[in-house]
Amino acid sequence: MSGHKMIFSGLKVWTKGRSRPAWISRFHDGMNGRGKASFSTCSPKVCIVGSGPAAFYTAQSLIKARQDVEVDLYERLPVPFGLVRFGVAPDHPEVKNVINTFTQTAKHPRCSFYGNVNVGKDVSVKELQQAYHAVVLSYGAEGNRSMGVPGEDLAGVYSAKDFVGWYNGLPSCRELSPDLSCETAVILGQGNVALDVARVLLSPIDILKKTDITQPALEALAESQVRRVLVVGRRGPMQVACTIKELREMVNLPNTRPDMVAADFEGVTEALKDLPRPRKRLTELMLKTAVEVPGEKEKRNKASRFWGLRFFRSPIEILADPDTNRTAGIRLGVNKLEGSGEGARAVLTGEVEDVTCGLVISSIGYKSIPIDPSVPFDSRKAIVPNNMGRIEQAAGLYCSGWLKTGPTGVIATTMNNSFDTARSMVEDMDSGTLDVSTARTGSQSICALLGKRGVKPVTFSDWEKIDIVEMRRGEATGKPREKLLTVEEMLQVARKNN
Amino acid sequence: MALVTALRRLAHVRLREYSWRTAAVTSSAGAWLTGQRSFTTGTHSLRSDNKVTVHFINRDGEKITAKGSPGDSLLDIVINEDLDFDGFGACEGTLACSTCHLIFDEDVYKTLGPVTDEEMDMLDLAYGLTDTSRLGCQICLTRSLEGLVARVPESVADIRQSKDGSS
């Protein structure tokens, strides 16, 4: 670790007063440093709203495709990386390696990061459009779909988005403090987020304590009484939305035993042979887990925790304990499938089933929300209507990531769709559809505007101060990082003079 | 930790520039040495650099030839040689994504060794998955792979765009 410290002290020398190492900022100053405006005539200025994977992959692609383009990222929080920081599970540090590439992009001479700027409140999209040749909306999907059933506001019911935000240190979810004193938790939805939540609920604490999970979450999970997690889906095994990696992690979770209903898999074996490879391997793993050979089961019998997938069930009502008015169970409607394959529909049969549980986490999808009335928004699909990233009927406006496609896919999906958006924009610049011939003021005028409104952006070198503090705090407890949990604390560290 | 790795990467880039320069110098020295050796022993001079040559077909169909040391993964070669494949190796070889997906001819594929479940799991999420797909981070160079050809698959977007001629 001392080696790391040495690198950091080296960094401090480099970054004195600027966000970049000296050898990069030399370049930077020559091109567009302090005298930004005087050089602005020929460089297309693009700003991106958001700083998650979609924002960074769009920026990376733009910077690479055109040697003259300048890209500014505006982020609401003082810290960058969006769902890589606040969504990716703490026990998936490998996925967070993408941060290294994002950091390289952020430190590029033609890229700047402005955190702590709430687009839609501190500055409008219209104002950004006046200052930049193009605006890319990449702010993701921060809302969540609601179940729309009675009782969903009861104590003990949480959205997966908030629950994940809580264990990952999202400032707005800090106060969630979920009650984990019950034995059974029901998760609605069978996507990767649902399995992340199930895994975090059941993981041995010795595994979690070596991750960057927040300290309050770690303490709450250490005291958790949850022993059994049911992951419930409307449709059948052939329609689950999770990917095989996450399922295999559940199967291999130490001290935990799968508990499936073999009857749910009737007819599945016969259907296997016609499936494309990914769906086939996923289904085979589920099947193998459900009808595990007895010997294997014995081996796991010592396990004190259980998890299981439950199929063909829709939430009907969250049931309250009449004395405490807290969640005491959930009424599930039994479904039958109409049609088959990916497009099969779940239809209620009228039969219901009650499950006793003290915790219900709804993980039925994230949802983008509009941030500015001037931007077209399809509220039914909860996306911005677009053609290859070009926002319809809004010249100079683009989108990428979940706002563009809806909230599905792994990081590679977002990478590709962000590259697409960048490609569309470069095409438009080349063809003249996007006029970049007249100079724009870019961050200069926006920062002046923000200054007048009392908003002080956080730069990337400010973020690096936060980063260092978080890693130092983590070192003390054997974690890769101990996240700062409030915006105030983040700003305090960011504004500290070296 | 992430920043440390990033810094290491930056340092690596600088080192790479440096070693590129020194390589230019040493290669002439090397040539001189091998010249000497071949004079006395008559062995092939190319052998002495102990590198394995591989070829990549990039998304535009161009063939790119690169060399790596035995034990290097194909992803290592792409990084070390600074080959320009957009988005390649996002998780840095930790089996957490499928962006280093490569496609091989069947006879080559058979020589690449066994595939773990975990690699198959990530491959299942790759665009343009084929029966002879592998992840570049999981294939380590050996002498016997000399001359191997690996194709970088098109992203789904490229396919969609070429189908839809209007855009």
XYZ file of C-alpha atoms in Angstrom:
665
model
C 0.000 0.000 0.000
C 2.852 2.377 0.640
C 3.611 2.198 -3.034
C 0.163 3.556 -3.765
C 0.704 6.432 -1.429
C 3.811 7.357 -3.291
C 1.901 7.458 -6.528
C -0.665 9.707 -4.904
C 1.865 12.160 -3.604
C 3.204 12.252 -7.120
C -0.282 13.035 -8.330
C -0.560 15.984 -6.024
C 2.468 17.577 -7.603
C 1.014 17.029 -11.040
C -2.405 18.383 -10.316
C -1.463 21.577 -8.554
C -4.278 23.953 -9.355
C -5.381 21.993 -12.376
C -7.244 18.832 -12.970
C -4.589 17.129 -15.041
C -1.061 15.872 -14.734
C 1.419 18.508 -15.838
C 2.420 16.685 -18.978
C -1.172 16.601 -20.147
C -2.123 20.117 -19.098
C 0.813 21.544 -21.009
C -0.949 20.298 -24.094
C -4.221 21.535 -22.743
C -3.065 25.083 -22.084
C -1.572 25.376 -25.511
C -4.867 24.383 -27.067
C -7.659 25.742 -24.993
C -6.450 26.581 -21.526
C -7.136 29.903 -19.907
C -7.844 31.650 -23.157
C -10.592 29.207 -24.088
C -12.877 31.726 -25.818
C -10.326 33.041 -28.273
C -9.829 29.562 -29.711
C -13.451 28.574 -29.708
C -14.185 29.481 -33.321
C -13.269 26.154 -34.818
C -13.933 23.582 -32.123
C -17.337 21.929 -31.820
C -18.467 22.114 -28.197
C -20.572 19.287 -26.855
C -21.955 18.850 -23.386
C -23.207 15.648 -21.850
C -25.723 15.543 -19.026
C -24.742 12.761 -16.636
C -21.466 11.011 -15.886
C -22.302 7.326 -15.819
C -21.147 4.721 -18.349
C -23.326 6.127 -21.144
C -21.921 9.624 -20.639
C -18.312 8.487 -20.488
C -18.548 6.088 -23.418
C -20.218 8.800 -25.506
C -17.488 11.274 -24.532
C -14.718 8.771 -25.238
C -16.088 8.003 -28.665
C -16.608 11.673 -29.605
C -13.144 12.718 -28.513
C -11.629 9.907 -30.514
C -13.707 10.441 -33.639
C -12.934 14.152 -33.973
C -9.677 15.791 -33.045
C -11.311 19.180 -32.532
C -14.346 18.393 -30.407
C -14.474 19.524 -26.765
C -16.705 17.634 -24.367
C -17.987 18.796 -20.965
C -19.828 16.474 -18.595
C -22.384 17.902 -16.147
C -23.261 15.722 -13.171
C -25.803 16.387 -10.441
C -23.732 14.767 -7.672
C -20.220 15.871 -6.708
C -18.938 12.403 -7.706
C -18.766 10.836 -11.171
C -19.481 7.367 -12.656
C -23.223 7.030 -11.985
C -24.379 3.450 -11.679
C -20.831 2.096 -11.721
C -20.509 3.668 -8.292
C -24.134 3.493 -7.139
C -25.563 0.519 -9.028
C -22.913 -2.158 -9.584
C -22.933 -4.536 -6.627
C -20.131 -4.019 -4.101
C -18.977 -7.621 -4.554
C -18.461 -7.022 -8.290
C -15.290 -4.914 -8.151
C -14.144 -6.270 -11.542
C -17.042 -4.520 -13.265
C -15.885 -1.261 -11.718
C -12.589 -1.494 -13.613
C -14.302 0.519 -16.348
C -13.653 3.514 -14.070
C -10.007 3.414 -15.164
C -10.951 4.099 -18.765
C -13.490 6.729 -17.678
C -10.773 8.443 -15.655
C -8.499 8.541 -18.682
C -11.324 10.150 -20.651
C -12.034 12.676 -17.895
C -8.354 13.640 -17.837
C -8.203 14.080 -21.573
C -7.249 17.654 -22.536
C -10.514 18.035 -24.455
C -12.781 16.742 -21.684
C -13.956 18.438 -18.484
C -16.141 17.296 -15.611
C -18.520 19.615 -13.752
C -20.079 17.872 -10.775
C -22.655 19.288 -8.361
C -24.624 20.816 -11.259
C -28.288 19.864 -11.439
C -29.375 20.263 -15.060
C -33.050 21.163 -15.149
C -32.740 23.139 -11.905
C -29.391 24.958 -11.741
C -29.234 25.370 -15.502
C -31.812 24.549 -18.147
C -31.334 22.369 -21.212
C -32.157 25.454 -23.319
C -29.287 27.361 -21.709
C -26.946 24.464 -22.381
C -28.095 24.415 -25.996
C -27.245 28.102 -26.355
C -23.752 27.543 -24.971
C -22.981 24.318 -26.850
C -23.325 23.077 -30.403
C -24.881 19.883 -29.136
C -26.274 18.505 -25.880
C -26.330 14.785 -25.109
C -28.709 13.585 -22.415
C -27.196 10.566 -20.660
C -28.654 10.893 -17.208
C -30.042 7.384 -17.062
C -33.066 6.019 -15.273
C -33.311 7.177 -11.707
C -36.971 6.453 -11.171
C -38.506 3.048 -10.675
C -41.622 1.370 -11.897
C -44.148 0.946 -9.145
C -46.115 -2.244 -8.596
C -49.399 -0.416 -8.356
C -50.812 -2.734 -5.702
C -52.437 -1.919 -2.352
C -49.991 -1.789 0.538
C -46.918 -0.869 -1.449
C -46.324 2.137 0.803
C -46.239 0.014 3.969
C -43.172 -0.047 6.190
C -41.027 -2.958 5.032
C -41.625 -2.404 1.312
C -38.726 -0.943 -0.643
C -37.823 -0.433 -4.261
C -34.691 -2.281 -5.319
C -33.392 1.029 -6.629
C -33.480 2.504 -3.106
C -32.194 -0.656 -1.475
C -29.246 -0.810 -3.887
C -28.696 2.938 -3.422
C -28.624 2.381 0.327
C -25.931 -0.309 0.352
C -23.966 1.518 -2.341
C -23.965 4.913 -0.603
C -26.281 6.952 -2.812
C -26.785 10.111 -0.721
C -30.560 10.230 -1.311
C -30.962 6.680 0.064
C -28.819 7.108 3.154
C -31.739 7.254 5.540
C -33.474 4.143 4.188
C -32.284 1.953 7.108
C -34.312 -1.069 5.993
C -35.688 -3.309 8.695
C -33.954 -6.681 8.345
C -35.394 -8.260 11.468
C -37.655 -10.686 9.589
C -36.827 -14.189 8.427
C -38.210 -14.119 4.894
C -37.709 -11.497 2.212
C -39.639 -11.489 -1.057
C -38.086 -9.835 -4.082
C -40.392 -9.105 -6.997
C -38.715 -9.344 -10.355
C -36.083 -11.764 -11.629
C -33.538 -9.541 -13.304
C -29.909 -9.034 -12.335
C -30.789 -6.280 -9.858
C -33.122 -8.691 -8.064
C -30.333 -11.259 -7.846
C -27.840 -8.617 -6.678
C -30.188 -7.743 -3.839
C -30.774 -11.410 -2.991
C -27.040 -12.062 -2.976
C -26.249 -9.070 -0.785
C -29.004 -10.133 1.648
C -27.608 -13.671 1.920
C -23.852 -13.227 1.472
C -21.625 -14.157 4.396
C -20.598 -10.946 6.107
C -16.928 -11.921 5.748
C -17.294 -11.533 1.991
C -19.143 -8.221 2.168
C -16.783 -6.617 4.635
C -13.996 -6.733 2.062
C -16.057 -4.758 -0.475
C -16.874 -1.059 -0.743
C -20.354 -1.581 0.713
C -21.180 1.270 3.093
C -20.442 0.810 6.783
C -24.069 1.368 7.891
C -25.247 -1.263 5.394
C -22.553 -3.681 6.501
C -23.569 -3.258 10.139
C -27.255 -3.707 9.332
C -26.561 -6.821 7.270
C -24.385 -8.268 10.032
C -27.418 -8.047 12.326
C -29.874 -9.208 9.653
C -32.276 -11.998 10.539
C -33.141 -12.688 6.901
C -32.624 -16.388 6.231
C -34.778 -16.999 3.223
C -35.101 -14.958 0.051
C -37.724 -15.688 -2.586
C -37.213 -14.120 -5.990
C -40.604 -13.968 -7.648
C -41.411 -13.628 -11.340
C -44.670 -13.211 -13.245
C -43.671 -15.692 -15.914
C -41.800 -18.995 -16.081
C -38.219 -20.263 -15.981
C -37.855 -19.735 -19.733
C -38.575 -16.019 -19.377
C -36.305 -14.945 -16.499
C -34.518 -11.659 -17.139
C -31.309 -12.324 -15.192
C -28.092 -13.402 -16.856
C -26.292 -16.632 -16.121
C -23.351 -15.073 -14.300
C -25.621 -13.699 -11.581
C -27.555 -16.960 -11.320
C -24.340 -18.977 -10.995
C -23.209 -16.661 -8.219
C -26.401 -17.498 -6.332
C -25.891 -21.214 -6.891
C -22.313 -20.959 -5.604
C -23.034 -18.666 -2.656
C -21.361 -20.157 0.451
C -23.511 -21.408 3.319
C -26.619 -20.979 1.199
C -28.922 -23.548 -0.322
C -31.144 -23.192 -3.349
C -34.754 -24.067 -2.707
C -36.724 -24.326 -5.926
C -40.043 -25.882 -6.855
C -39.321 -28.747 -9.239
C -42.882 -28.635 -10.596
C -42.214 -25.205 -12.079
C -39.845 -26.876 -14.511
C -42.327 -29.237 -16.087
C -41.777 -29.453 -19.818
C -38.644 -27.346 -19.648
C -36.274 -30.200 -20.491
C -38.171 -30.863 -23.711
C -38.027 -27.213 -24.745
C -34.296 -26.854 -24.138
C -33.049 -28.142 -27.450
C -34.644 -25.376 -29.499
C -33.293 -22.515 -27.434
C -30.432 -20.243 -28.494
C -27.267 -20.917 -26.524
C -27.474 -18.142 -23.871
C -31.075 -18.913 -22.913
C -30.349 -22.629 -23.093
C -27.375 -22.532 -20.730
C -29.248 -20.253 -18.313
C -32.255 -22.574 -18.274
C -30.055 -25.656 -17.880
C -28.371 -24.158 -14.841
C -31.747 -23.368 -13.263
C -33.029 -26.832 -14.035
C -29.937 -28.465 -12.592
C -30.315 -26.355 -9.456
C -34.007 -27.201 -9.131
C -33.642 -30.940 -9.496
C -30.256 -31.214 -7.866
C -29.105 -34.776 -7.275
C -29.705 -35.842 -3.656
C -26.004 -36.229 -2.825
C -25.367 -32.616 -3.667
C -28.260 -31.532 -1.547
C -26.925 -33.407 1.500
C -23.656 -31.574 1.142
C -25.441 -28.291 1.369
C -27.772 -29.357 4.147
C -25.701 -27.554 6.709
C -26.532 -24.305 4.968
C -28.492 -21.989 7.213
C -29.768 -19.716 4.469
C -32.041 -20.391 1.506
C -32.949 -18.740 -1.723
C -35.377 -19.759 -4.407
C -36.907 -18.595 -7.634
C -40.707 -18.595 -7.652
C -42.504 -18.496 -10.966
C -45.950 -17.648 -12.373
C -46.775 -15.186 -9.572
C -47.846 -11.533 -9.655
C -48.147 -9.254 -6.610
C -51.771 -8.574 -5.710
C -51.448 -6.915 -2.328
C -48.908 -6.329 0.425
C -50.432 -7.610 3.648
C -50.049 -5.614 6.858
C -49.745 -6.807 10.405
C -52.878 -5.229 11.964
C -51.041 -4.373 15.213
C -47.893 -2.775 13.835
C -49.161 -1.817 10.396
C -45.920 -3.183 9.003
C -45.459 -5.649 6.168
C -46.384 -9.140 7.312
C -46.823 -10.887 4.000
C -47.668 -10.657 0.365
C -50.623 -11.959 -1.607
C -49.528 -13.362 -4.923
C -51.792 -14.089 -7.851
C -51.127 -17.344 -9.668
C -50.530 -16.855 -13.383
C -50.700 -19.042 -16.420
C -48.738 -18.345 -19.557
C -50.262 -17.434 -22.871
C -47.937 -18.104 -25.754
C -44.373 -19.277 -25.318
C -40.798 -18.097 -25.440
C -39.669 -14.535 -24.772
C -43.015 -13.069 -25.806
C -45.188 -15.215 -23.516
C -47.748 -13.271 -21.481
C -48.651 -13.877 -17.851
C -52.387 -14.014 -17.219
C -53.950 -14.226 -13.748
C -55.874 -17.413 -13.102
C -57.835 -15.990 -10.160
C -56.126 -18.305 -7.710
C -54.090 -16.553 -4.993
C -51.392 -17.546 -2.532
C -50.211 -15.732 0.597
C -46.554 -15.745 1.595
C -45.450 -14.634 5.043
C -42.593 -12.147 4.863
C -41.443 -9.001 6.623
C -39.562 -7.494 3.737
C -40.711 -6.878 0.177
C -38.322 -5.437 -2.384
C -39.735 -4.541 -5.740
C -37.250 -4.945 -8.538
C -39.462 -4.674 -11.579
C -37.406 -2.131 -13.464
C -35.891 1.306 -13.404
C -37.526 4.190 -15.215
C -36.166 7.370 -16.761
C -37.832 10.603 -15.777
C -37.951 13.880 -17.725
C -35.703 16.650 -16.362
C -36.716 19.558 -18.552
C -40.083 20.341 -20.162
C -38.357 21.478 -23.357
C -37.141 17.943 -24.134
C -39.512 15.486 -25.841
C -40.341 12.517 -23.624
C -42.282 9.321 -24.255
C -43.871 8.735 -20.864
C -45.314 5.371 -21.853
C -41.935 3.867 -22.738
C -40.150 6.219 -20.284
C -37.487 7.105 -22.830
C -36.636 10.084 -24.972
C -37.931 9.356 -28.493
C -34.874 9.103 -30.712
C -33.426 7.792 -33.923
C -29.966 6.290 -33.351
C -29.470 8.750 -30.504
C -30.831 11.815 -32.301
C -33.704 13.151 -30.230
C -36.710 13.475 -32.495
C -37.819 16.958 -33.435
C -35.031 18.576 -31.436
C -32.016 19.566 -33.532
C -28.763 19.559 -31.573
C -30.167 17.282 -28.880
C -28.953 13.693 -28.529
C -29.302 10.912 -25.985
C -27.455 7.761 -24.957
C -27.678 5.010 -22.361
C -30.840 3.999 -20.545
C -32.603 7.251 -21.371
C -32.243 6.231 -25.001
C -32.996 2.502 -24.848
C -34.844 1.904 -21.611
C -33.247 0.391 -18.514
C -31.891 -2.937 -19.738
C -28.598 -4.459 -20.706
C -25.131 -4.935 -19.297
C -22.333 -2.418 -19.527
C -21.294 -3.591 -22.998
C -24.817 -2.825 -24.213
C -24.581 0.724 -22.946
C -21.110 1.023 -24.432
C -22.331 0.078 -27.881
C -25.399 2.279 -27.773
C -23.277 5.211 -26.613
C -20.796 4.667 -29.435
C -23.818 4.730 -31.777
C -24.962 8.091 -30.465
C -21.468 9.528 -30.851
C -21.354 8.170 -34.396
C -24.699 9.808 -35.224
C -23.458 13.123 -33.893
C -20.183 12.982 -35.807
C -22.127 12.133 -38.972
C -24.318 15.170 -38.377
C -21.285 17.395 -37.850
C -19.669 16.094 -41.026
C -22.810 16.466 -43.096
C -23.598 19.932 -41.753
C -26.918 18.815 -40.263
C -25.407 19.895 -36.985
C -24.021 23.386 -37.582
C -20.687 23.814 -35.812
C -19.421 26.734 -37.918
C -20.209 29.497 -35.448
C -18.376 29.746 -32.152
C -20.044 28.756 -28.914
C -19.041 29.837 -25.435
C -19.292 26.403 -23.834
C -18.462 25.989 -20.165
C -17.283 29.573 -19.881
C -20.770 31.057 -20.066
C -22.371 28.151 -18.206
C -19.935 28.474 -15.313
C -20.586 32.221 -15.213
C -24.302 31.511 -15.113
C -23.865 28.930 -12.362
C -21.682 31.361 -10.411
C -24.452 33.945 -10.517
C -26.868 31.318 -9.212
C -24.563 30.385 -6.384
C -23.676 26.959 -7.774
C -20.039 25.948 -7.526
C -19.156 22.993 -9.750
C -16.875 20.190 -8.581
C -13.997 19.540 -10.982
C -12.440 16.174 -11.711
C -9.423 17.037 -9.568
C -11.852 17.881 -6.760
C -13.332 14.416 -7.211
C -9.859 12.952 -6.969
C -9.555 14.488 -3.511
C -12.766 12.705 -2.535
C -11.452 9.529 -4.134
C -8.242 9.649 -2.107
C -10.082 10.295 1.150
C -12.468 7.411 0.470
C -9.667 5.007 -0.326
C -7.726 6.058 2.772
C -10.786 5.487 4.930
C -11.275 2.102 3.318
C -7.677 1.121 3.958
C -8.232 1.556 7.664
C -10.981 -1.097 7.667
C -9.618 -3.453 5.003
C -12.035 -2.259 2.322
C -11.116 -0.913 -1.092
C -13.030 2.261 -0.273
C -15.274 3.748 2.384
C -17.655 6.026 0.515
C -18.613 9.469 1.745
C -22.343 9.298 2.320
C -23.607 12.851 2.087
C -23.320 15.559 -0.543
C -22.217 17.993 2.179
C -19.306 15.778 3.183
C -18.313 15.272 -0.437
C -18.326 19.025 -1.078
C -16.359 19.671 2.079
C -13.580 17.318 0.974
C -13.704 18.580 -2.617
C -13.252 22.170 -1.506
C -10.421 21.486 0.896
C -7.185 23.117 -0.152
C -4.311 20.707 -0.400
C -7.688 1.364 -5.917
C -9.168 2.241 -9.269
C -7.236 5.448 -9.491
C -4.053 3.644 -8.680
C -4.649 1.300 -11.569
C -5.460 4.239 -13.788
C -2.267 5.951 -12.803
C -0.372 2.767 -13.373
C -1.924 2.665 -16.794
C -0.855 6.204 -17.510
C 2.613 5.373 -16.281
C 2.427 2.294 -18.470
C 1.634 4.383 -21.525
C 4.604 6.545 -20.848
C 6.773 3.519 -20.262
C 5.499 2.053 -23.444
C 6.627 5.107 -25.371
C 9.934 4.814 -23.660
C 10.330 1.128 -24.361
C 9.299 1.706 -27.942
C 12.249 4.009 -28.292
C 14.603 1.642 -26.549
C 13.195 -1.203 -28.605
C 14.241 0.619 -31.732
C 17.751 0.775 -30.360
C 17.943 -2.729 -28.983
C 16.456 -4.319 -32.039
C 19.442 -3.221 -34.044
C 21.647 -4.571 -31.304
C 19.561 -7.724 -31.336
C 19.961 -8.074 -35.050
C 23.656 -7.781 -34.612
C 23.635 -10.456 -31.928
C 21.461 -12.841 -33.877
C 23.599 -12.210 -36.878
C 26.527 -13.327 -34.853
C 24.708 -16.349 -33.589
C 23.449 -17.448 -36.941
C 26.957 -17.097 -38.209
C 28.163 -19.613 -35.653
C 25.177 -21.904 -35.148
C 23.132 -21.498 -38.267
C 19.769 -21.266 -36.391
C 16.971 -19.076 -37.701
C 17.405 -15.555 -36.490
C 13.643 -14.920 -36.071
C 13.380 -17.532 -33.348
C 15.654 -15.714 -30.991
C 13.215 -12.897 -30.109
C 11.007 -15.528 -28.463
C 7.811 -13.773 -29.566
C 4.640 -15.236 -30.986
C 3.073 -13.532 -33.993
C -0.713 -13.239 -34.145
C -3.072 -11.547 -36.574
C -6.267 -9.680 -35.791
C -8.937 -8.891 -38.346
C -10.482 -5.638 -37.142
C -14.055 -4.447 -37.589
C -13.205 -2.913 -40.962
C -11.800 -6.213 -42.195
C -8.186 -5.046 -42.030
C -5.533 -7.479 -40.909
C -3.316 -6.272 -38.096
C -0.229 -8.225 -37.166
C 1.190 -8.066 -33.657
C 3.589 -9.960 -31.465
C 3.363 -11.085 -27.884
C 5.348 -13.155 -25.443
C 4.272 -16.659 -24.497
C 1.960 -16.351 -21.500
C 0.490 -13.037 -22.663
C -3.231 -13.117 -23.283
C -4.652 -11.853 -26.551
C -6.101 -8.943 -24.562
C -2.589 -8.152 -23.276
C -1.392 -7.902 -26.867
C -4.214 -5.540 -27.816
C -3.352 -3.328 -24.824
C 0.427 -3.548 -25.098
C 0.459 -2.916 -28.814
C -2.167 -0.183 -28.455
C -4.389 -1.790 -31.083
C -7.385 0.394 -31.748
C -10.458 -1.781 -31.184
C -13.173 0.439 -29.711
C -14.207 -0.566 -26.218
C -12.097 -3.714 -26.177
C -11.357 -5.131 -22.724
C -13.627 -2.876 -20.635
C -13.256 -4.924 -17.434
C -9.518 -5.322 -17.965
C -9.446 -9.067 -18.251
C -11.375 -9.963 -15.109
C -14.148 -12.020 -16.733
C -16.762 -9.403 -15.952
C -17.714 -8.335 -19.471
C -17.619 -9.687 -22.999
C -15.964 -6.806 -24.812
C -12.800 -8.751 -25.696
C -14.873 -11.237 -27.688
C -12.919 -12.773 -30.594
C -13.925 -15.248 -33.263
C -11.665 -18.009 -34.598
C -11.674 -20.512 -37.409
C -12.880 -23.876 -36.224
C -9.536 -25.650 -36.490
C -7.843 -22.875 -34.506
C -10.650 -22.817 -31.949
C -10.042 -26.495 -31.202
C -6.432 -25.795 -30.297
C -7.241 -23.015 -27.844
C -7.846 -25.264 -24.869
C -10.830 -25.752 -22.587
C -13.388 -23.042 -21.834
C -14.540 -22.502 -18.256
C -18.213 -22.094 -17.335
C -17.465 -18.535 -16.254
C -16.023 -17.657 -19.655
C -19.011 -19.270 -21.377
C -21.305 -17.239 -19.105
C -19.772 -13.965 -20.248
C -19.635 -15.093 -23.875
C -23.374 -15.692 -23.699
C -23.752 -11.911 -23.396
C -21.500 -11.142 -26.363
C -22.793 -9.615 -29.559
C -22.501 -11.857 -32.585
C -21.768 -14.975 -30.521
C -20.579 -17.926 -32.630
C -19.681 -21.539 -31.853
C -16.023 -20.594 -32.188
C -16.102 -17.477 -30.007
C -13.707 -16.936 -27.109
C -12.759 -14.094 -24.810
C -9.366 -12.632 -25.661
C -8.471 -12.265 -21.992
C -8.695 -16.027 -21.490
C -6.407 -17.123 -24.311
C -2.756 -17.233 -23.427
C -0.111 -17.351 -26.103
C 1.984 -20.420 -26.592
C 4.524 -21.179 -29.290
C 2.009 -23.462 -30.957
C -0.325 -20.540 -31.581
C 2.201 -18.865 -33.888
C 0.347 -17.254 -36.804
C -3.090 -17.455 -35.143
C -5.847 -15.351 -36.706
C -8.532 -13.763 -34.497
C -11.464 -11.771 -35.801
C -12.900 -8.852 -33.829
C -16.679 -9.138 -34.255
C -18.740 -6.227 -35.439
C -20.836 -4.648 -32.750
C -24.564 -5.157 -33.147
C -24.924 -1.511 -34.000
C -22.733 -1.858 -37.046
C -24.785 -4.733 -38.313
C -28.000 -2.864 -37.727
C -26.655 0.199 -39.483
C -25.453 -1.652 -42.543
C -28.849 -3.321 -42.823
C -30.623 -0.012 -42.544
C -29.081 1.908 -45.389
C -31.130 5.006 -44.685
C -29.122 6.276 -41.724
